[in-house]
PDB file of C-alpha atoms in Angstrom:
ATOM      1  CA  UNK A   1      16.753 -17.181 -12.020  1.00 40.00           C
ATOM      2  CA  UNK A   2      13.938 -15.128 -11.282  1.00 43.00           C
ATOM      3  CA  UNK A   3      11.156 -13.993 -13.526  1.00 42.00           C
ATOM      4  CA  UNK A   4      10.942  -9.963 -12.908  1.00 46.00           C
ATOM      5  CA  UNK A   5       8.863  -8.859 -15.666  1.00 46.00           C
ATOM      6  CA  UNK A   6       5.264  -7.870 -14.596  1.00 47.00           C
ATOM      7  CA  UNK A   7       2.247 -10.393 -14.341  1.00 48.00           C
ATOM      8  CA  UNK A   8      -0.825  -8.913 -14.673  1.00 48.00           C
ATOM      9  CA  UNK A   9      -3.393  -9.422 -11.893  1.00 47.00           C
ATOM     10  CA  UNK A  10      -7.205  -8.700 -11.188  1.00 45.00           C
ATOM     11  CA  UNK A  11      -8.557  -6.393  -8.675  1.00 46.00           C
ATOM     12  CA  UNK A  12     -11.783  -5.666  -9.223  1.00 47.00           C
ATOM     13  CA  UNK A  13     -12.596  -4.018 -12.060  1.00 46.00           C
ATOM     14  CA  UNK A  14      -9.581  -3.939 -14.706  1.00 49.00           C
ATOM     15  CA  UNK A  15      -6.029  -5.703 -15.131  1.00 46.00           C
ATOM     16  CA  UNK A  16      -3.023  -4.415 -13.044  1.00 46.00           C
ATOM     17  CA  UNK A  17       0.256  -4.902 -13.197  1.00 47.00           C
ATOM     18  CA  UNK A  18       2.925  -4.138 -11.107  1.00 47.00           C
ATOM     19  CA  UNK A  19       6.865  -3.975 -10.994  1.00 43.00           C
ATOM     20  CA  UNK A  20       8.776  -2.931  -7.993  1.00 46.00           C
ATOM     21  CA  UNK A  21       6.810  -0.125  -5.576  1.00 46.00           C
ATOM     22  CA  UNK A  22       4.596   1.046  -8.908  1.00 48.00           C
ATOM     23  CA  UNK A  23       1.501  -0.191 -10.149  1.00 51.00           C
ATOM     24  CA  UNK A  24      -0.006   0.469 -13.556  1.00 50.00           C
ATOM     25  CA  UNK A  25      -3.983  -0.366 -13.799  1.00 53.00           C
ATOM     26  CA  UNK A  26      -6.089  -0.225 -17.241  1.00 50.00           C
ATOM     27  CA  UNK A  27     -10.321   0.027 -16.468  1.00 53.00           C
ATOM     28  CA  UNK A  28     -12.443  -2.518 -18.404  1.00 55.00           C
ATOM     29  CA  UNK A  29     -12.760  -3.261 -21.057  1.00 56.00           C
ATOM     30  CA  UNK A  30      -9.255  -5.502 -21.380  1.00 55.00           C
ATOM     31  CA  UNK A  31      -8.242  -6.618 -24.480  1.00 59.00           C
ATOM     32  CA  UNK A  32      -5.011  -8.422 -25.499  1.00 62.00           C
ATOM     33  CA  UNK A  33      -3.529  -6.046 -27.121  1.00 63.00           C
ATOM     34  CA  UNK A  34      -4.193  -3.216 -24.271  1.00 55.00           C
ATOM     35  CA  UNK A  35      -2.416  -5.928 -22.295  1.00 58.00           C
ATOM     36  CA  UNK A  36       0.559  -5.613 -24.495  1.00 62.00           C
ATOM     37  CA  UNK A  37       0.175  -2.239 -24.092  1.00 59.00           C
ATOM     38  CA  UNK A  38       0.565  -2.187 -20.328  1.00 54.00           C
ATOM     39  CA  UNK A  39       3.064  -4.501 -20.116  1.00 59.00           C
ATOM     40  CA  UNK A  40       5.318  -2.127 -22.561  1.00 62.00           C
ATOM     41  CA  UNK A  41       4.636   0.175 -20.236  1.00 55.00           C
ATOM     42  CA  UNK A  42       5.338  -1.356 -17.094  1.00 54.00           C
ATOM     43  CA  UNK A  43       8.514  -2.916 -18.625  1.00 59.00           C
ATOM     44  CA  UNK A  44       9.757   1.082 -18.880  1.00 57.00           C
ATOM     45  CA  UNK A  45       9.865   1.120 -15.096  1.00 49.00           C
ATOM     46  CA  UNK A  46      13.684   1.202 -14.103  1.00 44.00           C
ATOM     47  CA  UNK A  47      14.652  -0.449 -10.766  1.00 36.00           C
ATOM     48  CA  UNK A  48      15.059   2.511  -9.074  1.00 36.00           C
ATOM     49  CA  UNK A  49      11.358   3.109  -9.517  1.00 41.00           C
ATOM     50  CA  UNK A  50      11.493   5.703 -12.990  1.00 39.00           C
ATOM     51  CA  UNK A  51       9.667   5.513 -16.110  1.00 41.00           C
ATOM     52  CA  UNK A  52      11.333   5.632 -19.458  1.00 39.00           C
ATOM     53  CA  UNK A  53      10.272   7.689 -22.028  1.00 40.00           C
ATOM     54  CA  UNK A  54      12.336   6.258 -24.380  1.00 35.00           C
ATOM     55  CA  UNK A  55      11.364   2.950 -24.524  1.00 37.00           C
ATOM     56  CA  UNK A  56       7.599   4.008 -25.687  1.00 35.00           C
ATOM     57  CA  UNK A  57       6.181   4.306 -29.012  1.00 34.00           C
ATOM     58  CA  UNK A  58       5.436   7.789 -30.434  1.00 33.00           C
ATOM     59  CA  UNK A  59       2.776   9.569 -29.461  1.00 33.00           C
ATOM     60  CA  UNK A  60       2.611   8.985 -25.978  1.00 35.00           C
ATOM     61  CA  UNK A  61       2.816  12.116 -23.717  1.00 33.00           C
ATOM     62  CA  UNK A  62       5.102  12.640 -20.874  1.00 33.00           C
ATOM     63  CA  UNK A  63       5.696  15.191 -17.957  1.00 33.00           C
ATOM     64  CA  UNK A  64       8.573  15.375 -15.992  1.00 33.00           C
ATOM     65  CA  UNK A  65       8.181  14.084 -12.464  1.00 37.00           C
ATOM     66  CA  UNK A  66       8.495  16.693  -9.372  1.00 35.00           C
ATOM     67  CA  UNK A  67       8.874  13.885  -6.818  1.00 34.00           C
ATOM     68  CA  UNK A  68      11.577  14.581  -4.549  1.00 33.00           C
ATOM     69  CA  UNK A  69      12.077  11.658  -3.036  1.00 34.00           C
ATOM     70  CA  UNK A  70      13.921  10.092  -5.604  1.00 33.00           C
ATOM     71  CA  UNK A  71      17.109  10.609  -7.011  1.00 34.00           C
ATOM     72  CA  UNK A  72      16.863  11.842 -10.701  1.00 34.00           C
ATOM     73  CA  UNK A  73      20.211  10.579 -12.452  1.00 36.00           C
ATOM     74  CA  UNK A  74      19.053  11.517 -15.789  1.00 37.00           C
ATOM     75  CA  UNK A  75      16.419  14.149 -16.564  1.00 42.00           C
ATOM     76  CA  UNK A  76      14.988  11.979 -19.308  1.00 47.00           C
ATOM     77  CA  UNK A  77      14.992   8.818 -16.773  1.00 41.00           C
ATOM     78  CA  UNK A  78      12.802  10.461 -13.898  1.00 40.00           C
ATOM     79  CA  UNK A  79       8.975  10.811 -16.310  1.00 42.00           C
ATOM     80  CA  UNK A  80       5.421  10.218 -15.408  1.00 41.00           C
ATOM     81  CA  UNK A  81       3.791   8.883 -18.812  1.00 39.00           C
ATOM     82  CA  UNK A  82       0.230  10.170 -19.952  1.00 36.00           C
ATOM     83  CA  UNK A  83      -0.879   7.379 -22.600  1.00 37.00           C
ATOM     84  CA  UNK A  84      -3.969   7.859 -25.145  1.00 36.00           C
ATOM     85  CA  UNK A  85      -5.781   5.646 -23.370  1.00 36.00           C
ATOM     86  CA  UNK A  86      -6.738   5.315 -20.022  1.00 42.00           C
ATOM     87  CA  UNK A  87      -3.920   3.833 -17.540  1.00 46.00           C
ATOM     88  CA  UNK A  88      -3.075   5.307 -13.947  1.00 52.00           C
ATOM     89  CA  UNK A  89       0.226   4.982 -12.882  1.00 52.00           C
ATOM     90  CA  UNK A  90       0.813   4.491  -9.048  1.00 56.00           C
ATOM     91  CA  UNK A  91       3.730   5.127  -6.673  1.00 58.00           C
ATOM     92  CA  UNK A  92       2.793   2.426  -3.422  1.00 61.00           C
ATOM     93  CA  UNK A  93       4.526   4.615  -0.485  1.00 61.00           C
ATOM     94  CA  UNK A  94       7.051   3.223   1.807  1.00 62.00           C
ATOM     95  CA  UNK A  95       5.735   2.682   5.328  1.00 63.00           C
ATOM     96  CA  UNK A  96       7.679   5.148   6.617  1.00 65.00           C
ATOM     97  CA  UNK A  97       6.403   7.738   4.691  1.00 60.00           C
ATOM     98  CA  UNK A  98       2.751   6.104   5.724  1.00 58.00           C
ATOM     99  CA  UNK A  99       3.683   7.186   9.514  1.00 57.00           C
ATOM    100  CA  UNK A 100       4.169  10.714   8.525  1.00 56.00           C
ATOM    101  CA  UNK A 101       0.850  10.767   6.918  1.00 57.00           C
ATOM    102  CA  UNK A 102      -0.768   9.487  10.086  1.00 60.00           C
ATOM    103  CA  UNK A 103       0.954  12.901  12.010  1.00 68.00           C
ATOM    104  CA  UNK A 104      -1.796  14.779  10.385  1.00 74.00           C
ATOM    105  CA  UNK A 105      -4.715  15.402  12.207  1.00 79.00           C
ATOM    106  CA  UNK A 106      -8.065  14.258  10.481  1.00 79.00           C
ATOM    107  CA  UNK A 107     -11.645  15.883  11.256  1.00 83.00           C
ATOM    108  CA  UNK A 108     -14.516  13.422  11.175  1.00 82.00           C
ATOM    109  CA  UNK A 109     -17.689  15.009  11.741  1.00 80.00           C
ATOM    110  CA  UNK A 110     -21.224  13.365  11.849  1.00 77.00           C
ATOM    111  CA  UNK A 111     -23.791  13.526   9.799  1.00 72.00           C
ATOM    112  CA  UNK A 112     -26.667  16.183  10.259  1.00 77.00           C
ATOM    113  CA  UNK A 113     -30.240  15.057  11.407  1.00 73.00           C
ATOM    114  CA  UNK A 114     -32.319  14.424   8.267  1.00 74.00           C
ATOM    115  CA  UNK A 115     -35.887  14.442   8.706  1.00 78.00           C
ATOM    116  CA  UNK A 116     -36.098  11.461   5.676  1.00 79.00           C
ATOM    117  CA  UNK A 117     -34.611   9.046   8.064  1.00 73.00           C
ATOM    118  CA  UNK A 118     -36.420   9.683  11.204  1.00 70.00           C
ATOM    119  CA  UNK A 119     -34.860   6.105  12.537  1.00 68.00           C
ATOM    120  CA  UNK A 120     -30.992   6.407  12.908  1.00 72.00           C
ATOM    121  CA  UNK A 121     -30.426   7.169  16.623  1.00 79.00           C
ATOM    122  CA  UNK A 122     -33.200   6.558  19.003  1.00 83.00           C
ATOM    123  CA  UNK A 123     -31.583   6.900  22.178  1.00 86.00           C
ATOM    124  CA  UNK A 124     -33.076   9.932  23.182  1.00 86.00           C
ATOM    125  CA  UNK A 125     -36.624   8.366  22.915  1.00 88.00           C
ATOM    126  CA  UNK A 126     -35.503   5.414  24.541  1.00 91.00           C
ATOM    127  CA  UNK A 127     -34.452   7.442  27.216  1.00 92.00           C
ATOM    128  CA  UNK A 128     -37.344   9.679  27.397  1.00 93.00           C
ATOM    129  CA  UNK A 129     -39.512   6.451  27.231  1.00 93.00           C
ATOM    130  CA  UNK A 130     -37.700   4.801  29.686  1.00 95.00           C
ATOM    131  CA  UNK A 131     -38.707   7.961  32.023  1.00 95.00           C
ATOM    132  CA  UNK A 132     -42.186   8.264  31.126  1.00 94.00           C
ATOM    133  CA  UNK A 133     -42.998   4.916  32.028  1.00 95.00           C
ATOM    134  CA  UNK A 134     -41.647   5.530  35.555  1.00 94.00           C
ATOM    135  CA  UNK A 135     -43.273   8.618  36.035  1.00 94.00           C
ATOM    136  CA  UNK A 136     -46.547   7.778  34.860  1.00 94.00           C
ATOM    137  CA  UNK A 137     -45.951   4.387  37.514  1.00 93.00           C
ATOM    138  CA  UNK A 138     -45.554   7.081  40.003  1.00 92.00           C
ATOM    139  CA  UNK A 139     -48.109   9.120  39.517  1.00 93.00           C
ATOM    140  CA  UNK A 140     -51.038   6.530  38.211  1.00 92.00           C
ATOM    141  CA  UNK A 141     -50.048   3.668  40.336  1.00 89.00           C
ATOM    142  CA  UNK A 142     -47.814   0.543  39.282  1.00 89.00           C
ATOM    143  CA  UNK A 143     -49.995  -2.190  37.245  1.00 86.00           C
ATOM    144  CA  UNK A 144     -52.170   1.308  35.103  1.00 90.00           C
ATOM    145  CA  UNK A 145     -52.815  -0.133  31.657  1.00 91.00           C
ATOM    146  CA  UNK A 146     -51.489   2.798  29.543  1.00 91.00           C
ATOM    147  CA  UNK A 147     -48.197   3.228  31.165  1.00 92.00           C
ATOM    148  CA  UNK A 148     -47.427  -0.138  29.397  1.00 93.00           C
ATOM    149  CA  UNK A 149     -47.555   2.147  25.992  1.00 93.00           C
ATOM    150  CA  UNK A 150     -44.061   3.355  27.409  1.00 93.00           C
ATOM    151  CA  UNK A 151     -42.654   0.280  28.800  1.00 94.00           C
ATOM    152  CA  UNK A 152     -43.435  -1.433  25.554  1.00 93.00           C
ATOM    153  CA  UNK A 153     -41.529   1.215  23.240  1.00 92.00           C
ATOM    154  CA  UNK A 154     -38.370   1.679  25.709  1.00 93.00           C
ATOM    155  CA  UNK A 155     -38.031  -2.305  25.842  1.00 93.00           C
ATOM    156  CA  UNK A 156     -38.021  -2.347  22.055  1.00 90.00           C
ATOM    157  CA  UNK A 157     -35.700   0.453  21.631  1.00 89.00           C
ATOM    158  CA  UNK A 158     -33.071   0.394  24.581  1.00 91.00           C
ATOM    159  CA  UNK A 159     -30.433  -2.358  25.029  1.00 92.00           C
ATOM    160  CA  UNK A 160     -30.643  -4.577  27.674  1.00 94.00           C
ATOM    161  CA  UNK A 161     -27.953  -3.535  29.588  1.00 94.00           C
ATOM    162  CA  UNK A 162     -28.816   0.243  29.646  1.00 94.00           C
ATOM    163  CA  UNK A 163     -32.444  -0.858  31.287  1.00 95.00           C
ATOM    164  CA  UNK A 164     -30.473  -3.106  34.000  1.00 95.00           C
ATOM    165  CA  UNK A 165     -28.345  -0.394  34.739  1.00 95.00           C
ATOM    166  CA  UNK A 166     -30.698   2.449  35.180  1.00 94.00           C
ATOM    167  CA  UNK A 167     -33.036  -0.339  37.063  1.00 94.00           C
ATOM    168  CA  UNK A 168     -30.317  -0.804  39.182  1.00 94.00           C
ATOM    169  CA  UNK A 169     -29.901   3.259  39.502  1.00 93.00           C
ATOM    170  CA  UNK A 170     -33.684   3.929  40.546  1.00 92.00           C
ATOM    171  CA  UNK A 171     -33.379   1.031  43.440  1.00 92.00           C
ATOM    172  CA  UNK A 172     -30.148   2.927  44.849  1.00 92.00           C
ATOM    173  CA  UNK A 173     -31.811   6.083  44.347  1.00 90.00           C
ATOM    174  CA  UNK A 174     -29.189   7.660  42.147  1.00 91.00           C
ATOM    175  CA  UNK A 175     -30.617   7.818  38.887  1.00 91.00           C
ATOM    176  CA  UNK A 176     -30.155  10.935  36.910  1.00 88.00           C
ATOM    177  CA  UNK A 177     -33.695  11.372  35.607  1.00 85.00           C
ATOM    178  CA  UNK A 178     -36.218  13.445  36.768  1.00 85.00           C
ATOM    179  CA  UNK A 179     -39.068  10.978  38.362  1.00 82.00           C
TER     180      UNK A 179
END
């Protein structure tokens, strides 16, 4: 025969336990008997995934659960329990309620330039780097002494393959930039 109560497991910080699709977590600190506790508690889930108010001690608050996705055979069976102290009670969502959640459309936006971190995307100075170097080539002559200031920063701040391929773009006389 099986062994369906709840075992309580660790997951980061606090004990959880869990019993069918619900999961009922206490924060530190754990004693044993707010491990009693929580087992009581999760031992109140039914099957069909409702807690029981009636098989709490007194005291313990309670608020009728508005989910609609399950069926409410009792109006006393169907309760989300508030307990005096801290415990959140979880519903873990089918996966096919997961794939309506991932209809909705989510908008990421980056972050704004902040003058504290001066470092976090240098490709515009690797490209205007890149640039300057071949310009001042042009103009001063290949082998000038301080057009190596350029090629020295744009080596240390562009990837490899971006300075192959625009290489490759100035010998085929395509390149984009302004030379």
């Amino acid at each position: 025969m099986l062994d369906r109560s709840p075992k309580p497991w660790s997951s980061g910080s606090g004990v959880h336990f869990g019993y069918g699709r619900w999961r009922v977590r206490h924060p530190p600190p754990v004693t044993q008997p707010v491990i009693k506790r929580v087992q009581t508690l999760t031992q109140a889930l039914g099957a069909q995934g409702f807690l029981k108010g009636s098989t709490l001690t007194p005291g313990v608050g309670v608020m009728v659960n508005s989910a609609p996705h399950f069926p409410v055979i009792d109006p006393d069976a169907a309760r989300i329990i508030l307990i005096e102290f801290p415990v959140c009670v979880q519903r873990i969502p089918d996966p096919s309620e997961s794939s309506s959640m991932s209809s909705q459309k989510v908008e990421l936006h980056t972050v704004p330039f902040d003058p504290r971190f001066p470092n976090t995307n240098q490709t515009r100075n690797c490209w205007q780097n890149y640039v300057d170097f071949h310009r001042c080539e042009k103009v001063k002559g290949e082998g000038y002494e301080p057009c190596k200031y350029f090629q020295r920063i744009y080596k240390a701040l562009c990837p490899n393959a971006w300075i192959e391929k625009w290489d490759e773009q100035i010998a085929n006389d395509c390149f984009a930039g302004k030379i």
